[in-house]
């Protein structure tokens, strides 16, 4: 259970790093696509019942910050 949640968080941050790397390289692909993937992973993670409670609300706040980029 803890390993699954850790994997979810690591997947989110890996996608965020890929998005950031694409922006820094001035990648010709649509940078919004990378950000959409981060938001998709956050949405899937928040919907997972294992995140109910305090940690889920932290993820929602993080999602709001990412969406504002």
Tab-separated table of N, CA and C in Angstrom:
chain	number	residue	atom	x	y	z
A	1	UNK	N	0.832	-1.195	0.000
A	1	UNK	CA	0.000	0.000	0.000
A	1	UNK	C	0.877	1.260	0.000
A	2	UNK	N	1.814	1.318	0.930
A	2	UNK	CA	2.716	2.476	0.973
A	2	UNK	C	3.574	2.541	-0.283
A	3	UNK	N	3.999	1.380	-0.758
A	3	UNK	CA	4.816	1.346	-1.974
A	3	UNK	C	4.005	1.822	-3.177
A	4	UNK	N	2.729	1.437	-3.234
A	4	UNK	CA	1.870	1.880	-4.336
A	4	UNK	C	1.700	3.393	-4.313
A	5	UNK	N	1.483	3.945	-3.128
A	5	UNK	CA	1.318	5.397	-3.024
A	5	UNK	C	2.622	6.116	-3.368
A	6	UNK	N	3.730	5.556	-2.942
A	6	UNK	CA	5.021	6.164	-3.279
A	6	UNK	C	5.234	6.145	-4.792
A	7	UNK	N	4.861	5.047	-5.433
A	7	UNK	CA	4.981	4.939	-6.886
A	7	UNK	C	4.113	5.996	-7.573
A	8	UNK	N	2.909	6.226	-7.058
A	8	UNK	CA	2.029	7.233	-7.644
A	8	UNK	C	2.676	8.618	-7.563
A	9	UNK	N	3.204	8.955	-6.405
A	9	UNK	CA	3.826	10.266	-6.227
A	9	UNK	C	5.059	10.400	-7.122
A	10	UNK	N	5.865	9.359	-7.188
A	10	UNK	CA	7.051	9.405	-8.045
A	10	UNK	C	6.675	9.554	-9.517
A	11	UNK	N	5.593	8.930	-9.932
A	11	UNK	CA	5.125	9.064	-11.322
A	11	UNK	C	4.715	10.500	-11.620
A	12	UNK	N	4.049	11.133	-10.667
A	12	UNK	CA	3.633	12.528	-10.839
A	12	UNK	C	4.858	13.420	-10.997
A	13	UNK	N	5.831	13.243	-10.117
A	13	UNK	CA	7.009	14.099	-10.177
A	13	UNK	C	7.888	13.800	-11.380
A	14	UNK	N	7.916	12.571	-11.838
A	14	UNK	CA	8.654	12.252	-13.062
A	14	UNK	C	8.024	12.973	-14.251
A	15	UNK	N	6.694	12.983	-14.314
A	15	UNK	CA	6.001	13.691	-15.396
A	15	UNK	C	6.255	15.191	-15.296
A	16	UNK	N	6.297	15.708	-14.077
A	16	UNK	CA	6.566	17.131	-13.879
A	16	UNK	C	7.989	17.486	-14.325
A	17	UNK	N	8.933	16.619	-14.028
A	17	UNK	CA	10.311	16.851	-14.473
A	17	UNK	C	10.433	16.765	-15.993
A	18	UNK	N	9.696	15.846	-16.616
A	18	UNK	CA	9.707	15.768	-18.088
A	18	UNK	C	9.133	17.052	-18.685
A	19	UNK	N	8.059	17.563	-18.094
A	19	UNK	CA	7.466	18.823	-18.558
A	19	UNK	C	8.485	19.956	-18.436
A	20	UNK	N	9.122	20.042	-17.277
A	20	UNK	CA	10.111	21.097	-17.043
A	20	UNK	C	11.283	20.980	-18.007
A	21	UNK	N	11.754	19.767	-18.229
A	21	UNK	CA	12.857	19.561	-19.163
A	21	UNK	C	12.497	19.988	-20.571
A	22	UNK	N	11.275	19.712	-20.983
A	22	UNK	CA	10.819	20.126	-22.307
A	22	UNK	C	10.758	21.630	-22.441
A	23	UNK	N	10.358	22.311	-21.384
A	23	UNK	CA	10.300	23.772	-21.407
A	23	UNK	C	11.702	24.368	-21.468
A	24	UNK	N	12.631	23.779	-20.718
A	24	UNK	CA	13.999	24.294	-20.702
A	24	UNK	C	14.703	24.076	-22.036
A	25	UNK	N	14.375	22.991	-22.723
A	25	UNK	CA	15.008	22.697	-24.015
A	25	UNK	C	14.337	23.453	-25.152
A	26	UNK	N	13.280	24.198	-24.837
A	26	UNK	CA	12.479	24.853	-25.867
A	26	UNK	C	11.996	23.812	-26.866
A	27	UNK	N	11.493	22.723	-26.319
A	27	UNK	CA	10.987	21.603	-27.115
A	27	UNK	C	9.885	22.099	-28.049
A	28	UNK	N	9.909	21.644	-29.284
A	28	UNK	CA	8.928	22.087	-30.277
A	28	UNK	C	7.561	21.426	-30.102
A	29	UNK	N	7.502	20.366	-29.317
A	29	UNK	CA	6.199	19.757	-29.059
A	29	UNK	C	5.417	20.666	-28.124
A	30	UNK	N	4.146	20.462	-28.057
A	30	UNK	CA	3.285	21.292	-27.226
A	30	UNK	C	3.605	21.062	-25.749
A	31	UNK	N	4.149	22.068	-25.060
A	31	UNK	CA	4.492	21.870	-23.655
A	31	UNK	C	3.259	21.635	-22.787
A	32	UNK	N	2.113	22.090	-23.247
A	32	UNK	CA	0.882	21.896	-22.482
A	32	UNK	C	0.560	20.410	-22.360
A	33	UNK	N	0.969	19.612	-23.347
A	33	UNK	CA	0.720	18.172	-23.294
A	33	UNK	C	1.369	17.559	-22.057
A	34	UNK	N	2.588	17.962	-21.761
A	34	UNK	CA	3.278	17.450	-20.580
A	34	UNK	C	2.585	17.853	-19.297
A	35	UNK	N	2.103	19.081	-19.264
A	35	UNK	CA	1.386	19.558	-18.087
A	35	UNK	C	0.053	18.835	-17.939
A	36	UNK	N	-0.601	18.569	-19.051
A	36	UNK	CA	-1.854	17.803	-19.003
A	36	UNK	C	-1.628	16.408	-18.433
A	37	UNK	N	-0.490	15.810	-18.740
A	37	UNK	CA	-0.172	14.478	-18.196
A	37	UNK	C	0.014	14.547	-16.678
A	38	UNK	N	0.670	15.585	-16.196
A	38	UNK	CA	0.835	15.761	-14.749
A	38	UNK	C	-0.535	15.877	-14.085
A	39	UNK	N	-1.411	16.683	-14.665
A	39	UNK	CA	-2.752	16.858	-14.101
A	39	UNK	C	-3.550	15.559	-14.146
A	40	UNK	N	-3.397	14.807	-15.224
A	40	UNK	CA	-4.087	13.520	-15.340
A	40	UNK	C	-3.639	12.565	-14.230
A	41	UNK	N	-2.338	12.482	-14.002
A	41	UNK	CA	-1.827	11.605	-12.947
A	41	UNK	C	-2.294	12.068	-11.570
A	42	UNK	N	-2.332	13.372	-11.358
A	42	UNK	CA	-2.832	13.888	-10.083
A	42	UNK	C	-4.301	13.533	-9.891
A	43	UNK	N	-5.093	13.688	-10.940
A	43	UNK	CA	-6.519	13.345	-10.845
A	43	UNK	C	-6.713	11.870	-10.511
A	44	UNK	N	-5.967	11.007	-11.167
A	44	UNK	CA	-6.076	9.572	-10.897
A	44	UNK	C	-5.664	9.245	-9.464
A	45	UNK	N	-4.635	9.894	-8.998
A	45	UNK	CA	-4.145	9.637	-7.645
A	45	UNK	C	-5.145	10.110	-6.602
A	46	UNK	N	-5.706	11.293	-6.793
A	46	UNK	CA	-6.668	11.834	-5.827
A	46	UNK	C	-7.911	10.952	-5.751
A	47	UNK	N	-8.308	10.368	-6.869
A	47	UNK	CA	-9.495	9.495	-6.879
A	47	UNK	C	-9.253	8.154	-6.194
A	48	UNK	N	-8.007	7.800	-5.978
A	48	UNK	CA	-7.663	6.543	-5.316
A	48	UNK	C	-8.066	6.637	-3.838
A	49	UNK	N	-8.840	5.689	-3.370
A	49	UNK	CA	-9.378	5.732	-2.005
A	49	UNK	C	-8.289	5.708	-0.936
A	50	UNK	N	-7.109	5.252	-1.269
A	50	UNK	CA	-6.021	5.218	-0.287
A	50	UNK	C	-5.547	6.611	0.103
A	51	UNK	N	-5.937	7.619	-0.664
A	51	UNK	CA	-5.503	8.981	-0.393
A	51	UNK	C	-6.551	9.795	0.355
A	52	UNK	N	-7.624	9.169	0.797
A	52	UNK	CA	-8.658	9.892	1.536
A	52	UNK	C	-8.057	10.464	2.820
A	53	UNK	N	-8.494	11.637	3.171
A	53	UNK	CA	-7.985	12.258	4.395
A	53	UNK	C	-7.022	13.386	4.080
A	54	UNK	N	-6.107	13.622	4.990
A	54	UNK	CA	-5.194	14.761	4.908
A	54	UNK	C	-4.332	14.798	3.670
A	55	UNK	N	-3.783	13.677	3.292
A	55	UNK	CA	-2.880	13.658	2.135
A	55	UNK	C	-3.616	13.969	0.837
A	56	UNK	N	-4.849	13.534	0.741
A	56	UNK	CA	-5.633	13.830	-0.459
A	56	UNK	C	-5.839	15.318	-0.643
A	57	UNK	N	-6.097	16.026	0.452
A	57	UNK	CA	-6.295	17.471	0.343
A	57	UNK	C	-4.986	18.176	-0.029
A	58	UNK	N	-3.861	17.642	0.427
A	58	UNK	CA	-2.569	18.207	0.021
A	58	UNK	C	-2.355	18.027	-1.480
A	59	UNK	N	-2.732	16.863	-1.985
A	59	UNK	CA	-2.604	16.616	-3.423
A	59	UNK	C	-3.510	17.550	-4.220
A	60	UNK	N	-4.702	17.821	-3.701
A	60	UNK	CA	-5.607	18.746	-4.391
A	60	UNK	C	-5.024	20.158	-4.435
A	61	UNK	N	-4.414	20.592	-3.351
A	61	UNK	CA	-3.773	21.913	-3.350
A	61	UNK	C	-2.620	21.947	-4.351
A	62	UNK	N	-1.860	20.876	-4.395
A	62	UNK	CA	-0.760	20.800	-5.357
A	62	UNK	C	-1.302	20.833	-6.782
A	63	UNK	N	-2.419	20.138	-7.017
A	63	UNK	CA	-3.032	20.126	-8.342
A	63	UNK	C	-3.439	21.535	-8.762
A	64	UNK	N	-4.016	22.296	-7.825
A	64	UNK	CA	-4.405	23.674	-8.124
A	64	UNK	C	-3.191	24.511	-8.531
A	65	UNK	N	-2.078	24.303	-7.835
A	65	UNK	CA	-0.862	25.052	-8.156
A	65	UNK	C	-0.338	24.676	-9.541
A	66	UNK	N	-0.365	23.398	-9.864
A	66	UNK	CA	0.098	22.948	-11.181
A	66	UNK	C	-0.822	23.482	-12.276
A	67	UNK	N	-2.121	23.459	-12.028
A	67	UNK	CA	-3.080	23.933	-13.030
A	67	UNK	C	-2.902	25.423	-13.313
A	68	UNK	N	-2.377	26.156	-12.349
A	68	UNK	CA	-2.183	27.594	-12.528
A	68	UNK	C	-0.951	27.925	-13.376
A	69	UNK	N	-0.123	26.935	-13.672
A	69	UNK	CA	1.092	27.191	-14.473
A	69	UNK	C	0.745	27.577	-15.900
